[in-house]
Tab-separated table of C-alpha atoms in Angstrom:
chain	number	residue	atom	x	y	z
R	29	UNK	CA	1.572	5.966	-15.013
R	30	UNK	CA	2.000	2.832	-12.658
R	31	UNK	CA	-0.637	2.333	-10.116
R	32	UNK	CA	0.117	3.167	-6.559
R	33	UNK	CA	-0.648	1.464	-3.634
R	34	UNK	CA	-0.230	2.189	0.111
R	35	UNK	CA	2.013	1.009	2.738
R	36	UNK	CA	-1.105	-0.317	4.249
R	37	UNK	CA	-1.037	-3.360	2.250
R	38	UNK	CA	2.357	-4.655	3.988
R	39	UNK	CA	0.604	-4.522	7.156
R	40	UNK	CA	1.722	-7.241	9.612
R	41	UNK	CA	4.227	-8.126	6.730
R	42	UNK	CA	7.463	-7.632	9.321
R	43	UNK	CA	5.744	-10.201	11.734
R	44	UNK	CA	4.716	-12.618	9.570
R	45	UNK	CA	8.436	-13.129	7.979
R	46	UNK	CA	9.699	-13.206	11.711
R	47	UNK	CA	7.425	-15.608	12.726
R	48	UNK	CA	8.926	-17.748	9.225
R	49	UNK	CA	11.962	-17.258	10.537
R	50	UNK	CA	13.451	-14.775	7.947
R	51	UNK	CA	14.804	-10.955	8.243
R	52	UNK	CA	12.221	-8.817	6.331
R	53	UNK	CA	14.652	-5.682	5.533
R	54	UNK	CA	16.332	-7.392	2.714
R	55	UNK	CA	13.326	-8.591	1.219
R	56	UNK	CA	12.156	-5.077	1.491
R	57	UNK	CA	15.291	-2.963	0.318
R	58	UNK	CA	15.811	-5.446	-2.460
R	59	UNK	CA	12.131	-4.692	-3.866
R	60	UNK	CA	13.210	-1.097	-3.857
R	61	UNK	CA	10.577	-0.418	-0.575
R	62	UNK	CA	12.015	1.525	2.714
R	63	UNK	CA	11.491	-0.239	5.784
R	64	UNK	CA	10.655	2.696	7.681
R	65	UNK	CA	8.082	3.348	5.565
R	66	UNK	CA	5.625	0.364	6.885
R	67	UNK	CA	5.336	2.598	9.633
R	68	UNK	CA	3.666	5.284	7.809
R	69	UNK	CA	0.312	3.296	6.729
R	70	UNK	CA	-1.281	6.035	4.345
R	71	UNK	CA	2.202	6.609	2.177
R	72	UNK	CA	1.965	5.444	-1.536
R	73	UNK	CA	4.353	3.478	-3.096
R	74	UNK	CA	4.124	1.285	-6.560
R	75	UNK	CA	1.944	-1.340	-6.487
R	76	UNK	CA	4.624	-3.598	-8.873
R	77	UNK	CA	6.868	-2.976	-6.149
R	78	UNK	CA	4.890	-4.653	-3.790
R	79	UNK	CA	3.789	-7.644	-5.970
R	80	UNK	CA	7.632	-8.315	-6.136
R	81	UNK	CA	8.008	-8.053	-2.204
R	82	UNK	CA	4.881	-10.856	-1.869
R	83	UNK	CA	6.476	-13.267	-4.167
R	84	UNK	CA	10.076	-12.947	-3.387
R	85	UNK	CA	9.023	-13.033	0.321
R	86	UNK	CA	6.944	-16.540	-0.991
R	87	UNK	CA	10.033	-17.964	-2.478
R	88	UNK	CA	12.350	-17.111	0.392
R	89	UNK	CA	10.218	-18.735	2.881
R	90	UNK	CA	8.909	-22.006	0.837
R	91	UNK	CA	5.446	-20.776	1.378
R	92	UNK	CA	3.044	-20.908	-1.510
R	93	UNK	CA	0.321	-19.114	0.418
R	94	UNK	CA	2.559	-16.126	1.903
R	95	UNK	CA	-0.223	-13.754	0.581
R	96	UNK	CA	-3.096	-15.661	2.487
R	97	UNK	CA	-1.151	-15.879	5.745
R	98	UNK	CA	-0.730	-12.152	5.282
R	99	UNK	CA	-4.287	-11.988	4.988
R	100	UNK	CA	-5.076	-13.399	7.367
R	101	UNK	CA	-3.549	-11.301	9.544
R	102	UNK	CA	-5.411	-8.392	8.178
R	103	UNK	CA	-7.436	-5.669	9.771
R	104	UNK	CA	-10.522	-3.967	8.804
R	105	UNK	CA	-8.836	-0.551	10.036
R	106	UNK	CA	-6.353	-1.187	6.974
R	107	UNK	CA	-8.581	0.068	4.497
R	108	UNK	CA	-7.767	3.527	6.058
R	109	UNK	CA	-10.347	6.642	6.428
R	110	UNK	CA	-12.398	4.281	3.958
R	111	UNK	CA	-12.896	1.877	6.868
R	112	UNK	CA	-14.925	3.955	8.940
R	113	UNK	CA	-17.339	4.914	5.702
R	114	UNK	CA	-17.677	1.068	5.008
R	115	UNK	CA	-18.674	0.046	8.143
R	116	UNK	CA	-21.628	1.818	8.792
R	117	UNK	CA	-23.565	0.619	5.282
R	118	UNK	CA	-26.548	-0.624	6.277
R	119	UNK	CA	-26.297	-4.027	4.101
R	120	UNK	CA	-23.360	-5.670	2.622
R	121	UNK	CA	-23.989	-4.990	-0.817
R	122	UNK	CA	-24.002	-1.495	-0.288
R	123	UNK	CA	-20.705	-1.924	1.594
R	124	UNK	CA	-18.916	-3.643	-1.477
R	125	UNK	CA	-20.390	-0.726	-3.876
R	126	UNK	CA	-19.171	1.750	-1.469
R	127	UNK	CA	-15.267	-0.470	-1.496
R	128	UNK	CA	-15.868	-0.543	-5.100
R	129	UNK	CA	-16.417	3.087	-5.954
R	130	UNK	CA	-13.833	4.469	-4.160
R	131	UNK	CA	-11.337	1.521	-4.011
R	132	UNK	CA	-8.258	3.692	-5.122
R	133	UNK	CA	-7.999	5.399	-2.005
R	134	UNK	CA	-6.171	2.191	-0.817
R	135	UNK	CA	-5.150	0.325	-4.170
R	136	UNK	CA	-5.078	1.777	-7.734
R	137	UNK	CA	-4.070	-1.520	-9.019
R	138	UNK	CA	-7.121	-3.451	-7.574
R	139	UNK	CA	-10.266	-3.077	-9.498
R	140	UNK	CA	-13.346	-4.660	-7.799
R	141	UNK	CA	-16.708	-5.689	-10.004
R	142	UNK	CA	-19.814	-7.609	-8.851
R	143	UNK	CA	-22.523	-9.371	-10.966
R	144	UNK	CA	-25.639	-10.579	-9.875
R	145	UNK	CA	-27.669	-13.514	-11.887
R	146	UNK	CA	-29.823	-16.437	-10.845
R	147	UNK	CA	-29.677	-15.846	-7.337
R	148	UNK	CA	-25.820	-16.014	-7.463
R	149	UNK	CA	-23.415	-13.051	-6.371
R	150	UNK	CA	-19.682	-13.113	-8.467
R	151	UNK	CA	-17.049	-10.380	-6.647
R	152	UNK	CA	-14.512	-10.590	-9.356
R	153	UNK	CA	-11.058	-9.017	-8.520
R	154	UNK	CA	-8.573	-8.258	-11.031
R	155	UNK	CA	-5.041	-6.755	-10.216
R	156	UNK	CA	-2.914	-4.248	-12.726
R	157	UNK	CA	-0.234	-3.369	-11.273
R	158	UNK	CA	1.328	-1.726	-14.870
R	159	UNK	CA	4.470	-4.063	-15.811
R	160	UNK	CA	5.344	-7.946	-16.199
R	161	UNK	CA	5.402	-9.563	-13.090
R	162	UNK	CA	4.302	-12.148	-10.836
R	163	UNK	CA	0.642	-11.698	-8.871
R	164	UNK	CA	-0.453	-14.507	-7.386
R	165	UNK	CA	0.551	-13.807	-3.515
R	166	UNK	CA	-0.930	-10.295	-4.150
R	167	UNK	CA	-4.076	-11.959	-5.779
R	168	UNK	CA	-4.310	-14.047	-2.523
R	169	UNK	CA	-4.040	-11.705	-0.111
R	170	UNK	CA	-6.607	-9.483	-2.003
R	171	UNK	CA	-9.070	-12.366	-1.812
R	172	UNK	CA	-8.239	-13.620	1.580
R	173	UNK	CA	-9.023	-9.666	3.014
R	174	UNK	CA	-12.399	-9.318	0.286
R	175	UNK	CA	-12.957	-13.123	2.217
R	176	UNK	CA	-12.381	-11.502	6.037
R	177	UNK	CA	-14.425	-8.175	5.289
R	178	UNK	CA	-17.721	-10.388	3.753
R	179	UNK	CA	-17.165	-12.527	6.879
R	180	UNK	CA	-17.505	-9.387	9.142
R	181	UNK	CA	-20.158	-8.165	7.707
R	182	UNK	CA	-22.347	-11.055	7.136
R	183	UNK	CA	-20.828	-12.575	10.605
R	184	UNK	CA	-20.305	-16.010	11.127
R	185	UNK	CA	-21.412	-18.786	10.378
R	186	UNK	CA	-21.074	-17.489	6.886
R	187	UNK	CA	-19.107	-19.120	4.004
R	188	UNK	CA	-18.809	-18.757	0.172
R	189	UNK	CA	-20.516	-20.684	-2.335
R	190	UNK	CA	-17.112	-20.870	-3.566
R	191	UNK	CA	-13.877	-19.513	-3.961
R	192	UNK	CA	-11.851	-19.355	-7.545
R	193	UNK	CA	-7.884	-18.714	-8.675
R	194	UNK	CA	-6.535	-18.419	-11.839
R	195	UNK	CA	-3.548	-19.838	-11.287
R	196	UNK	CA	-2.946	-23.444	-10.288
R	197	UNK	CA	-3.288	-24.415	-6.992
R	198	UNK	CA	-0.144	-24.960	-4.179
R	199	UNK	CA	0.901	-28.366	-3.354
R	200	UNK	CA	-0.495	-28.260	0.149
R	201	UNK	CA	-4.131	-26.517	1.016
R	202	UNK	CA	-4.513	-26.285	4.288
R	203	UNK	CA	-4.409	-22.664	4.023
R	204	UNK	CA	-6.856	-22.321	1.414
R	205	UNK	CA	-9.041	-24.798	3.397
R	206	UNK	CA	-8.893	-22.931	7.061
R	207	UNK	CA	-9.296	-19.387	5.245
R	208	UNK	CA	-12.469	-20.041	2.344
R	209	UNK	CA	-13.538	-23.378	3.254
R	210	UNK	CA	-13.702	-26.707	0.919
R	211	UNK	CA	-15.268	-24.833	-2.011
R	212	UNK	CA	-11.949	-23.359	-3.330
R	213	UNK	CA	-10.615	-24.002	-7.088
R	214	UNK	CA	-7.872	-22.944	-9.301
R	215	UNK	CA	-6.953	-22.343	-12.749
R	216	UNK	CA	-10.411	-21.183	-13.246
R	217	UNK	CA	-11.359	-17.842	-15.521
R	218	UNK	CA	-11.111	-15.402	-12.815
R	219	UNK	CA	-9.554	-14.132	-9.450
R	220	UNK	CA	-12.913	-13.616	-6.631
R	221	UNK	CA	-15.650	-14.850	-4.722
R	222	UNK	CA	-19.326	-16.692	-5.279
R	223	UNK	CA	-21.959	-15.894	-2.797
R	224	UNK	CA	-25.580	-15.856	-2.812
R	225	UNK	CA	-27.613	-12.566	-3.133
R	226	UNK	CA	-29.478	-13.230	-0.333
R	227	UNK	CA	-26.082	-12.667	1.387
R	228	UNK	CA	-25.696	-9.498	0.223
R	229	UNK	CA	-29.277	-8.303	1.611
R	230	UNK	CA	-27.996	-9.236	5.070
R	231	UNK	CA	-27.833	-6.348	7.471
R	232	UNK	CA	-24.042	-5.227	8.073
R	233	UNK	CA	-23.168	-6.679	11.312
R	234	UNK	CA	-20.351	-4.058	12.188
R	235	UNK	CA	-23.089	-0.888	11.384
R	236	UNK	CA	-24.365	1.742	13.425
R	237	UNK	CA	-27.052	3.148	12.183
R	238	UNK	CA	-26.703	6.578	14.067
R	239	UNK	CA	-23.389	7.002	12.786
R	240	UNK	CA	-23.752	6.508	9.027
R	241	UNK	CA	-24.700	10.213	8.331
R	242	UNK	CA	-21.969	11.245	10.274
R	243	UNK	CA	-19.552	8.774	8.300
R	244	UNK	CA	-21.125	9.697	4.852
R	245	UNK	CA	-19.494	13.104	5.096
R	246	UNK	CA	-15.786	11.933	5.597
R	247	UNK	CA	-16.258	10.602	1.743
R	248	UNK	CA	-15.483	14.523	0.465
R	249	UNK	CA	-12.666	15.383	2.420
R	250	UNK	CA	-11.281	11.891	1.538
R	251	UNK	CA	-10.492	12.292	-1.876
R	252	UNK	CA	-7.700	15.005	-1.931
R	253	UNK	CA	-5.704	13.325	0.297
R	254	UNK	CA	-4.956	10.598	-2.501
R	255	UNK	CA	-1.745	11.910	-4.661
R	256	UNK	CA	-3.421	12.886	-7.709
R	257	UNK	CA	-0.407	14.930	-9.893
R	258	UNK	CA	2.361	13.787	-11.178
R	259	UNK	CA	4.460	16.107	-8.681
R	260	UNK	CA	2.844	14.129	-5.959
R	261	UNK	CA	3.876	11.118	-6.723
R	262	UNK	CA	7.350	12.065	-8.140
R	263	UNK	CA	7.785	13.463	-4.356
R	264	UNK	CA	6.719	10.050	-3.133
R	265	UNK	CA	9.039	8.325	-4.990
R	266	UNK	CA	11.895	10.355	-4.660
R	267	UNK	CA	11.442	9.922	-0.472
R	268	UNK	CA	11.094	5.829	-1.414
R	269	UNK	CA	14.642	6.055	-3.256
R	270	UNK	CA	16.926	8.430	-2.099
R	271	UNK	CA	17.803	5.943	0.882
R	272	UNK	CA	18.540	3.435	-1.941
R	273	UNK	CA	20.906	5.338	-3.499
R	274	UNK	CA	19.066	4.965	-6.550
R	275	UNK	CA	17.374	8.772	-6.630
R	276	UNK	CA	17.601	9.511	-10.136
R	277	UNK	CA	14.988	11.181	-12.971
R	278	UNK	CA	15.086	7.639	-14.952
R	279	UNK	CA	14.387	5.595	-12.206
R	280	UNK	CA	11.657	7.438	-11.213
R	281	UNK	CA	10.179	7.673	-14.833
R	282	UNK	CA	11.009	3.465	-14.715
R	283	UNK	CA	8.538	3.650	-11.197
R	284	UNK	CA	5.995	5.363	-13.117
R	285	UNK	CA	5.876	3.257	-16.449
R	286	UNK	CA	6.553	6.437	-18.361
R	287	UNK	CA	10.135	7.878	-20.146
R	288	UNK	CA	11.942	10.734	-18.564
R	289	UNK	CA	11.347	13.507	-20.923
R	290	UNK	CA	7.349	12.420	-19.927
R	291	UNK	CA	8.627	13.128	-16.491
R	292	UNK	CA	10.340	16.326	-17.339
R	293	UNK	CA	7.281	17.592	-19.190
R	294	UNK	CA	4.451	16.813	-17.165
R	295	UNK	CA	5.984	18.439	-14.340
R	296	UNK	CA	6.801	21.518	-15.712
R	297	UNK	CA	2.952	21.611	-16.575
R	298	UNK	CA	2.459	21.838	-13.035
R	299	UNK	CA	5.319	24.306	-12.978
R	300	UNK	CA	7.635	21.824	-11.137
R	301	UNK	CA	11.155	20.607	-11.904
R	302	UNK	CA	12.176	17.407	-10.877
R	303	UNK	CA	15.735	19.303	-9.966
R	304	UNK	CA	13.135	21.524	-7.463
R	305	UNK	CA	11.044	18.322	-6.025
R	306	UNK	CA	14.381	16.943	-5.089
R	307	UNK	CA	15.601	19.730	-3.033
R	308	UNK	CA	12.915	20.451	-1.957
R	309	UNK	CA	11.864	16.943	-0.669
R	310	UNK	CA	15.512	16.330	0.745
R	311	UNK	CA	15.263	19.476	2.638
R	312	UNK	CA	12.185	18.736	4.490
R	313	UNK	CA	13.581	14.977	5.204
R	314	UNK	CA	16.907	16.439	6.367
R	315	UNK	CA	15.420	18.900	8.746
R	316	UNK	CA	13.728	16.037	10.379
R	317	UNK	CA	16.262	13.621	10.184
R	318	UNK	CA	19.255	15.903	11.640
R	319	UNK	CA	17.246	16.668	14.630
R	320	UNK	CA	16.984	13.446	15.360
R	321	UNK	CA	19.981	13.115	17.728
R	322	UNK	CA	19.287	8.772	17.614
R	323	UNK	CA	20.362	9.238	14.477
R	324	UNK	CA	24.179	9.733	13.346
R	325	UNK	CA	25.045	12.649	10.566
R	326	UNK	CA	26.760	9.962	8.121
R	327	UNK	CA	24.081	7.755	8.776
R	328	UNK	CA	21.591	10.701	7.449
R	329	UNK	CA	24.027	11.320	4.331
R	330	UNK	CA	23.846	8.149	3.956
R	331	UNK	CA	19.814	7.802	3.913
R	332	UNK	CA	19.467	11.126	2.002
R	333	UNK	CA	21.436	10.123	-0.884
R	334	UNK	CA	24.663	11.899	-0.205
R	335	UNK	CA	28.149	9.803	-1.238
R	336	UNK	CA	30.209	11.267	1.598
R	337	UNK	CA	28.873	13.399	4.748
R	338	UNK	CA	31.332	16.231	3.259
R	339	UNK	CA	28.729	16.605	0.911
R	340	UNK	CA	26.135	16.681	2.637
R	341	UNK	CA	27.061	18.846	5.469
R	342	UNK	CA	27.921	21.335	2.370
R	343	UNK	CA	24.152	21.411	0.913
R	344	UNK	CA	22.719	21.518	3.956
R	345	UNK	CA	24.101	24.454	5.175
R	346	UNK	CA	23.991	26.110	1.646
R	347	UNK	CA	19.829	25.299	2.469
R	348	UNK	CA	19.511	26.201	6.188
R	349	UNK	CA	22.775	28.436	6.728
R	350	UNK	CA	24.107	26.471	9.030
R	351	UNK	CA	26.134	23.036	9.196
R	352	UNK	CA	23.836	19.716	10.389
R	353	UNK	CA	25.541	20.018	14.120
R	354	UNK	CA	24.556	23.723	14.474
R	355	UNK	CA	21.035	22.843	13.341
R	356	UNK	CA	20.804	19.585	15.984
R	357	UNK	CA	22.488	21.589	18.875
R	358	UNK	CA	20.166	24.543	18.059
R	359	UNK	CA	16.921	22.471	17.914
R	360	UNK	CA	17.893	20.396	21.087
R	361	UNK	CA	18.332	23.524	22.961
R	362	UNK	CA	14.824	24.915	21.260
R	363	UNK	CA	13.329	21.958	23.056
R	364	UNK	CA	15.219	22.247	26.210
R	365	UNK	CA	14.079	25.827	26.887
């Protein structure tokens, strides 16, 4: 199936196209991504997905280093629960192993791998994100953050031996120059970062000592949140689409890199139908959304999927037993009382 990443990644994405001067939603809806979903950091969505966003969003701004802008405006808190293991290894090598080893609890397209030889560190990133496509703004902006988190914690006045692209480089780089420093080149074999080793022995500037144990154990519990079945992420993707319109068994399949009988089948290994996680998923988003009184009953149609609030007002009360208005007036007097 097609890697996943997490919302996480988009972070500061909204205010960097405002500050360009362009509305983000578009970009967004027409890459198949829900806006509303930027606000919920730790929700996966395909990677591909938002490779497309990063270059469109490069195109329709004239800015060859989108991906580095958005890195630079990237926090160490974006890494997630992951973050607060990281920054409490004593040295930074053991911080990258640590990034490394469990790096697709934030990104199952990246893939992080470091070499040591002659006194010379190589990070070397590669991205997959399972389909033709262009990668460069998402290769910058993984390099720019891996450049911002050795920064941290080596602390300043640290810099790179030097920096390398695979693809060719922009026709202005000031960007690359204010981010990495002098030492950056392109069309070169690989996507990362040359340091010394000696850098990597230096003590984590952003650790705690007291608190690594403490951290250490928030590793376990870590793991399960990631979706790991195929139901999980079919229930992702279903809440992604449905506002599109485009909620369908073959899209989703098309999302995954697999055909929809491979959908069909793996799920009923897990004793799921997709007819079920739809329901079910547009159940749970309708009770929500319907007692949201902000929010108008076509509009939530609308958003669920529905082609006219007829419809919808029919299946939900066929779910709940009661039409949408009952439900709202009900829960607003719940909350009254």
């Amino acid at each position: 199936m097609k890697p996943l990443a997490r919302y996480a990644a988009l972070n500061e994405y909204v205010e960097l196209c405002r500050s360009l001067g362009i509305d983000p939603v578009g970009l967004l809806r027409a890459s198949g991504l829900d806006p509303a979903g930027l606000s919920l950091q730790d929700r996966w969505v395909p990677a591909a997905a938002i490779a497309e966003l990063l270059e469109h969003s490069s195109v329709a701004t004239n800015c060859a280093d989108f991906g580095l802008r958005l890195a630079e405006r990237r926090r160490f808190a974006n890494l997630g629960p992951l973050s607060l293991v990281v920054r409490e290894e004593p040295d930074v090598r053991s911080a990258l192993t640590v990034m490394s080893r469990h790096e697709d609890l934030y990104n199952e397209a990246l893939h992080t791998r470091l070499t040591e030889q002659n006194g010379l560190a190589t990070i070397r990133l590669t991205l997959d994100i399972g389909q033709p496509g262009g990668t460069r703004q998402s290769v910058e902006l993984a390099v720019g953050v891996l450049h911002g988190l050795l920064a941290g914690f080596i602390g300043a006045p640290w810099q790179p031996v030097e920096v390398r692209f695979t693809h060719p480089a922009p026709p202005d780089l000031r960007a690359h120059h204010r981010v990495f420093g002098p030492q950056v080149t392109f069309e070169q074999d690989f996507n990362g970062i040359l340091t010394y080793t000696s850098d990597l022995d230096a003590p984590n500037a952003m650790a705690d000592p007291q608190l690594r144990a403490y951290t250490q154990r928030l590793l376990d519990p870590v793991h399960p949140v990631r979706p790991a079945t195929t139901a999980d992420r079919v229930r992702e993707l279903i809440e992604l689409l449905l506002p599109t319109g485009r909620c369908s068994v073959e899209q989703v399949a098309r999302s995954l890199g697999i055909d929809r009988r491979t959908v069909h089948r793996r799920l009923a290994a897990e004793g799921e139908t997709f007819s079920s996680l739809l329901d079910s998923t547009r159940a749970e988003l309708a009770r929500h959304m319907v007692a949201n009184p902000r929010r108008s009953l076509t509009e939530t149609a609308e958003l669920l999927g529905f082609s006219a609030p007829g419809n919808f007002s029919r299946w939900f009360r066929k779910q709940h037993g009661c039409s949408p208005a009952q439900w709202r007036r009900t829960r607003a007097s719940t909350e009254v009382t």
